[in-house]
Coordinates of C-alpha atoms in Angstrom, one line a residue:
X1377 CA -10.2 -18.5 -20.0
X1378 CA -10.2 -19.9 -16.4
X1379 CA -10.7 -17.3 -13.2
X1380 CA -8.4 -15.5 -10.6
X1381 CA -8.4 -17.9 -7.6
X1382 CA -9.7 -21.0 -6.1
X1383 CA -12.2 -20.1 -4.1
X1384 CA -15.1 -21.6 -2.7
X1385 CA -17.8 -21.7 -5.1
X1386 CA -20.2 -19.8 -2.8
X1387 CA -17.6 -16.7 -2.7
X1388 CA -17.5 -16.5 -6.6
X1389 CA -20.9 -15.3 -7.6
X1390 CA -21.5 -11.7 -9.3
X1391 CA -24.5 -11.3 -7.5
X1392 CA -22.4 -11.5 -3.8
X1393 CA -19.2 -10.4 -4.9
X1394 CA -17.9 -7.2 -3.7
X1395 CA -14.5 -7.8 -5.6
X1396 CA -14.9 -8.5 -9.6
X1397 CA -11.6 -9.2 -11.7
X1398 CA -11.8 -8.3 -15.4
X1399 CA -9.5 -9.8 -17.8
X1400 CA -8.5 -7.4 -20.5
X1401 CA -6.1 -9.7 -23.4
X1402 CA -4.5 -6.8 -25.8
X1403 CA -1.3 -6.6 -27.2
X1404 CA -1.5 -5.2 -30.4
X1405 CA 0.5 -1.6 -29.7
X1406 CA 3.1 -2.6 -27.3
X1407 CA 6.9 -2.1 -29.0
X1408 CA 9.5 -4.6 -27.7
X1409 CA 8.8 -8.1 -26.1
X1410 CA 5.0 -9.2 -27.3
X1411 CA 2.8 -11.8 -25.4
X1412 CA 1.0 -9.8 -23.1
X1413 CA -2.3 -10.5 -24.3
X1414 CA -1.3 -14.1 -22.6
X1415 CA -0.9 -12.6 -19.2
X1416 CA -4.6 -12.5 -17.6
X1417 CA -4.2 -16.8 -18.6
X1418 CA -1.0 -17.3 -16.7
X1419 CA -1.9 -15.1 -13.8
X1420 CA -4.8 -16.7 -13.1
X1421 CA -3.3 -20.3 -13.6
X1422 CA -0.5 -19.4 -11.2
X1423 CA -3.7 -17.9 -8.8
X1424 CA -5.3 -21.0 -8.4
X1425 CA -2.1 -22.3 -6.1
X1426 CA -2.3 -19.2 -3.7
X1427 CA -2.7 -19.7 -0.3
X1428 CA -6.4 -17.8 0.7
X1429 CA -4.8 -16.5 4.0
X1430 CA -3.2 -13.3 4.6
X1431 CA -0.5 -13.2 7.4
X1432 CA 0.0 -10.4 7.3
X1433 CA -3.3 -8.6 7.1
X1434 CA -4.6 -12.1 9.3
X1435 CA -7.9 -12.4 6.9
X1436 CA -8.8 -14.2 4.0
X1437 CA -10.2 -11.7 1.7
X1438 CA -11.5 -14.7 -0.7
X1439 CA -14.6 -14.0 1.8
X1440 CA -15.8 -10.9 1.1
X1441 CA -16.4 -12.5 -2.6
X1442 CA -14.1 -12.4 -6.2
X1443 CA -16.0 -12.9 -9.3
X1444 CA -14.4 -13.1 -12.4
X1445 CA -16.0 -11.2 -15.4
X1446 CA -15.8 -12.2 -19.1
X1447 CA -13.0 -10.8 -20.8
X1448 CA -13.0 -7.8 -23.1
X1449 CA -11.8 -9.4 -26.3
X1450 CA -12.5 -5.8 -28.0
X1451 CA -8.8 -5.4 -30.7
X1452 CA -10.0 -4.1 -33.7
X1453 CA -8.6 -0.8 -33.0
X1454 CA -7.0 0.7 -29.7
X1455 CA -10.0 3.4 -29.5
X1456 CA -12.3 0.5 -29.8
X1457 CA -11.0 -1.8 -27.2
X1458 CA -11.0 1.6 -24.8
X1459 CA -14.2 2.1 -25.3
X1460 CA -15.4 -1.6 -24.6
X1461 CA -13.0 -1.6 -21.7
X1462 CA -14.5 1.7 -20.5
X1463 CA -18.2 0.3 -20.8
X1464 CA -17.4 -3.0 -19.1
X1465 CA -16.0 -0.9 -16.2
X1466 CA -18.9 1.2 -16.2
X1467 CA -21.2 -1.6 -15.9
X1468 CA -19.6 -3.4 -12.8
X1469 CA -19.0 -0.6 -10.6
X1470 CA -22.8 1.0 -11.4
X1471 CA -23.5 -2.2 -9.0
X1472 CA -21.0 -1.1 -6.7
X1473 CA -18.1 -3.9 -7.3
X1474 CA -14.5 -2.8 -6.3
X1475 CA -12.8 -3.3 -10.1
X1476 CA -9.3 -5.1 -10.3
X1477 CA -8.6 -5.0 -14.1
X1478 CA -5.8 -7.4 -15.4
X1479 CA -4.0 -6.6 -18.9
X1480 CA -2.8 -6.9 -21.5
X1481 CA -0.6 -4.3 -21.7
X1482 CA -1.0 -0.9 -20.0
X1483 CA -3.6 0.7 -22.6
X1484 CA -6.3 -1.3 -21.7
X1485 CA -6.0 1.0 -18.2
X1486 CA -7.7 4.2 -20.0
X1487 CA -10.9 3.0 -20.6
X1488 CA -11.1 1.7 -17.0
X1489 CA -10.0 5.2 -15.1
X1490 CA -12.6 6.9 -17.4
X1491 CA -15.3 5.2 -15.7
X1492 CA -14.0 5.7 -12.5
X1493 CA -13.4 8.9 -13.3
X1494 CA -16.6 9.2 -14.1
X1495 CA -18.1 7.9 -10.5
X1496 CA -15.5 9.3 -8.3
X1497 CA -15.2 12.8 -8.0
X1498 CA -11.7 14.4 -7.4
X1499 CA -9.8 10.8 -8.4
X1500 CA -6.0 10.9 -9.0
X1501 CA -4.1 8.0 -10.2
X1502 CA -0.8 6.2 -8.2
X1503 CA 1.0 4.5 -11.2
X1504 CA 3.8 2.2 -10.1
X1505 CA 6.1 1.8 -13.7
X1506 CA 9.1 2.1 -15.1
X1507 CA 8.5 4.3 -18.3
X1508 CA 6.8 7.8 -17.5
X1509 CA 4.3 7.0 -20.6
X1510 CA 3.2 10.8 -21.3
X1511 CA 4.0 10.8 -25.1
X1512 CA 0.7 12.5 -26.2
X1513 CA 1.3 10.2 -29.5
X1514 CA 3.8 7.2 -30.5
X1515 CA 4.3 5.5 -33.7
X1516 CA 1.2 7.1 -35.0
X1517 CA -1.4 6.2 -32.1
X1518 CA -2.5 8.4 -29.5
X1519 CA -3.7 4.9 -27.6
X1520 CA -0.5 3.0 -27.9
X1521 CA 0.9 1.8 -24.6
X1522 CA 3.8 4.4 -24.4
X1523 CA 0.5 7.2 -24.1
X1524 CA -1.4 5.5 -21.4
X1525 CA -0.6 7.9 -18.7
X1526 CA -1.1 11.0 -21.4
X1527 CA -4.2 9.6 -22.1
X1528 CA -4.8 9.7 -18.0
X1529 CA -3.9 13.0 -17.7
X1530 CA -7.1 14.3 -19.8
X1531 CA -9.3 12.7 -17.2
X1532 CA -7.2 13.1 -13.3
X1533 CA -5.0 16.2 -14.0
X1534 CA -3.6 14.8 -10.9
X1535 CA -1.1 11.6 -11.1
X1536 CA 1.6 10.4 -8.7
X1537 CA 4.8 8.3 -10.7
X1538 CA 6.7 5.7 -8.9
X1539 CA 9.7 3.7 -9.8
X1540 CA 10.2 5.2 -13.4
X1541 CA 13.4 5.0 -14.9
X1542 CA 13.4 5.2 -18.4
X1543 CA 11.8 8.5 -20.6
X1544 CA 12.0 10.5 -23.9
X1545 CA 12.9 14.3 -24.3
X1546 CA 9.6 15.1 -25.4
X1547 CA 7.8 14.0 -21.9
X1548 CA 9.8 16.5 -19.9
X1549 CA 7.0 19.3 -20.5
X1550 CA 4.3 16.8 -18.9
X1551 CA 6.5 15.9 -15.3
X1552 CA 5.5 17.8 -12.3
X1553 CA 8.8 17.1 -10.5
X1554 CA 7.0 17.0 -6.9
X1555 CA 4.6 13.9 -8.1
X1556 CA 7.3 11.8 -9.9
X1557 CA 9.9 9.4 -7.7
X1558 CA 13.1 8.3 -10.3
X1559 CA 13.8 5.0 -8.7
X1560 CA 17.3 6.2 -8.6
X1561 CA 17.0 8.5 -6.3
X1562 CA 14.4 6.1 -3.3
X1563 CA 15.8 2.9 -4.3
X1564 CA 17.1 2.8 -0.5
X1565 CA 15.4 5.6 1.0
X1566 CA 12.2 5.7 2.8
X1567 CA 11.4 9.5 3.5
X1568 CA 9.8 9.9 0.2
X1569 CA 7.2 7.5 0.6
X1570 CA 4.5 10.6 3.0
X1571 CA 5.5 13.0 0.4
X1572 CA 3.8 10.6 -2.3
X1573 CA 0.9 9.8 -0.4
X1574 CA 0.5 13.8 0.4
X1575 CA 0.3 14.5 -3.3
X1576 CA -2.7 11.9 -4.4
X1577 CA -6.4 13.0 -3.7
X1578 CA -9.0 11.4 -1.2
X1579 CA -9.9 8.9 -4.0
X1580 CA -7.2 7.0 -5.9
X1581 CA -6.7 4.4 -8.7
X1582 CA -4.1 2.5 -8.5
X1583 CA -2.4 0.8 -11.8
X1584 CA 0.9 -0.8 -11.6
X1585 CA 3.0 -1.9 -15.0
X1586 CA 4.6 -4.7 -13.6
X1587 CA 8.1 -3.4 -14.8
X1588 CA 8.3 -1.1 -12.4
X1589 CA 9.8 -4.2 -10.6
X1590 CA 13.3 -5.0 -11.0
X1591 CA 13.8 -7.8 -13.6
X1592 CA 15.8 -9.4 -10.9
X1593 CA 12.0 -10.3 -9.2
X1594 CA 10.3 -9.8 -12.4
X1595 CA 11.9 -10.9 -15.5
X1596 CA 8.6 -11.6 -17.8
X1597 CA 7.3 -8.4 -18.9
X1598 CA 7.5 -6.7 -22.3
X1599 CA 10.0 -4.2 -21.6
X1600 CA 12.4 -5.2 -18.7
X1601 CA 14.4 -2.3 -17.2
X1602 CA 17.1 -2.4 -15.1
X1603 CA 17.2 -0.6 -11.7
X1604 CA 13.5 -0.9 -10.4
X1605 CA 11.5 -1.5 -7.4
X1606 CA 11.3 -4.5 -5.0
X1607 CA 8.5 -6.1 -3.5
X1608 CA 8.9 -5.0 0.1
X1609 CA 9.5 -1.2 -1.2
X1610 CA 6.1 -1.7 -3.2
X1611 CA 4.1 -2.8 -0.8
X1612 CA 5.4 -0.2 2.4
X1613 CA 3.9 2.5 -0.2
X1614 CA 0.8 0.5 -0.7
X1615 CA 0.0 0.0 2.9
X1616 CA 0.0 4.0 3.4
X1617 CA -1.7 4.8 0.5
X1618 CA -4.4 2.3 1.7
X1619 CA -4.5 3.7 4.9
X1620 CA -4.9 7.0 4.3
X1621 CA -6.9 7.2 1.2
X1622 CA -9.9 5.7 -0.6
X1623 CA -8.2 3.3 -2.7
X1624 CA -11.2 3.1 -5.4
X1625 CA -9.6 0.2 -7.8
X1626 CA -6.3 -1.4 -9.2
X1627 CA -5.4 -2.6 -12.4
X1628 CA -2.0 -5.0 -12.6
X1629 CA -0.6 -4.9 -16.8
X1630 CA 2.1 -6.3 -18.7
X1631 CA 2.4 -9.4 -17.9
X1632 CA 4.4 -11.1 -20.7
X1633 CA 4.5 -14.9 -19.5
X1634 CA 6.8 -17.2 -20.3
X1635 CA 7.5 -21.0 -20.4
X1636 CA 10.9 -20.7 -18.3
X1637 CA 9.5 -18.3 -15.9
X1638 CA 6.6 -19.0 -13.5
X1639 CA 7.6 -17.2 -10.6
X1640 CA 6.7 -13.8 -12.4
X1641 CA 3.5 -15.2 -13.0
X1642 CA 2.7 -15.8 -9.3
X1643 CA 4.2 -12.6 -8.1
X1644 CA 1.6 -10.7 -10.7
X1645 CA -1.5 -13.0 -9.1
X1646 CA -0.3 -12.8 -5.5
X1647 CA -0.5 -9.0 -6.0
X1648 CA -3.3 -8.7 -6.4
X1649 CA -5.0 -10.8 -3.9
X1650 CA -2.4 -9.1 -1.4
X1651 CA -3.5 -5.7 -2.4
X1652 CA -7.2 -6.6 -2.2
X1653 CA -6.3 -8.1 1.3
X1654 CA -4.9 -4.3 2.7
X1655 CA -7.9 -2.7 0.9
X1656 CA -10.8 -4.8 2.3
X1657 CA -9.1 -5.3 5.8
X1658 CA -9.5 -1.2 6.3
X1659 CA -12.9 -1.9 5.2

């Protein structure tokens, strides 16, 4: 597997990094559209073309060091590869790295807000997707992709849900109506945005399904709904979550590449390095 970026080789070193990208490949629950376990590949090949400076923020956060760990290969069951994602996580940020985890699809993100669970007192998770995912089970597996964010709950009883459009029956019981935002209802409104930010913690873990985008700027994910979010909308909510809280690490999930569509590959890798850019300008 290549790396995210192409950097310098003096800013790609574990031993200087403060940024470490982990590539997580597993697919083997997701339901619909499969090929995310191709995802961390694509992303990083459509990374390498990026260009290292930030308007915006007006820094290159290549600089402050992005190494890219080995991937958990871990897929002999969903507990297993949890656990292995879990104890990777554990081991970079014991030395401190700021974590960006790349799936795979969205289970491989329990086993990495366990261990920052496990550092960060009083955490609470942002999760930018279009499916609620609090099935406690689904198809027989309490780890299958449609559980993640049930599987969340055990560990930060306190979660904030943008963009989600699509849910079953059953997860009603789990929704705390004043920490979910139906993209219906702030697809061209900007008002909710504080309330969101008012209802995370001082530490926060970000993890964003890319469908919470609108297939329209992100066809190539497993399950495409219609009706999402849009890159500007994304990243106003971003900026003031940055800014106001201790944004402790991100993952980016469900990538689902494909041959006729590289555009979705580049928004998932320019995502990342533009939320890395917000996080380490404020530092």
């Amino acid at each position: 597997m290549s790396s995210y970026g192409y950097f310098p080789e003096e800013y790609t070193e574990l031993e200087t990094a403060k940024i470490v990208v982990l590539p997580v490949p597993y697919d083997e629950t997701s339901t619909w559209g499969k090929g995310a376990d191709k995802g961390p590949e694509a992303l990083f090949d459509a990374s390498r073309v990026m260009e290292l400076y930030d308007i915006e923020t007006d820094s290159e956060v290549y600089r402050q060091g992005i190494y890219t760990a080995p991937p958990v290969t871990e897929k002999r069951t969903p507990e297993g590869m949890t656990d292995a994602v879990q104890k990777a996580s554990a081991q970079y940020l014991d030395k401190n790295k700021f974590l960006v985890t790349v799936g795979g699809e969205h289970s491989v993100t329990v086993g990495v807000v366990r261990a920052h669970a496990a550092k960060y007192k009083n955490l609470s998770v942002l999760q930018f997707d279009a499916h609620s995912d609090l099935r406690d089970v689904y198809r027989g597996s309490n780890y299958n992709h449609a559980c993640v964010m049930a599987r969340v709950r055990e560990v930060c009883p306190v979660y904030v849900q943008v963009g989600i459009r699509s849910q079953d029956k059953s997860e009603l019981k789990y929704v705390h109506p004043d920490r979910i935002f139906y993209a219906k209802y702030i697809y061209d409104r900007k008002d909710w945005m504080q309330k969101a930010v008012d209802q995370l913690t001082d530490n926060v873990y970000i993890t964003i399904d890319l469908d919470a985008f609108d297939p329209g700027y992100l066809p190539s994910t497993g399950t495409p709904e219609p009706g999402g979010m849009n890159w500007n909308q994304i990243f106003e909510l971003l900026a003031m979550v940055v800014e106001q809280k201790n944004v402790v690490g991100f993952d980016v999930v469900e990538l689902c590449p494909r041959d006729c569509d590289r555009a979705s590959n580049f928004l998932a890798a320019k995502l990342i390095y533009k939320l890395l850019s917000y996080r380490f300008k404020k530092s």
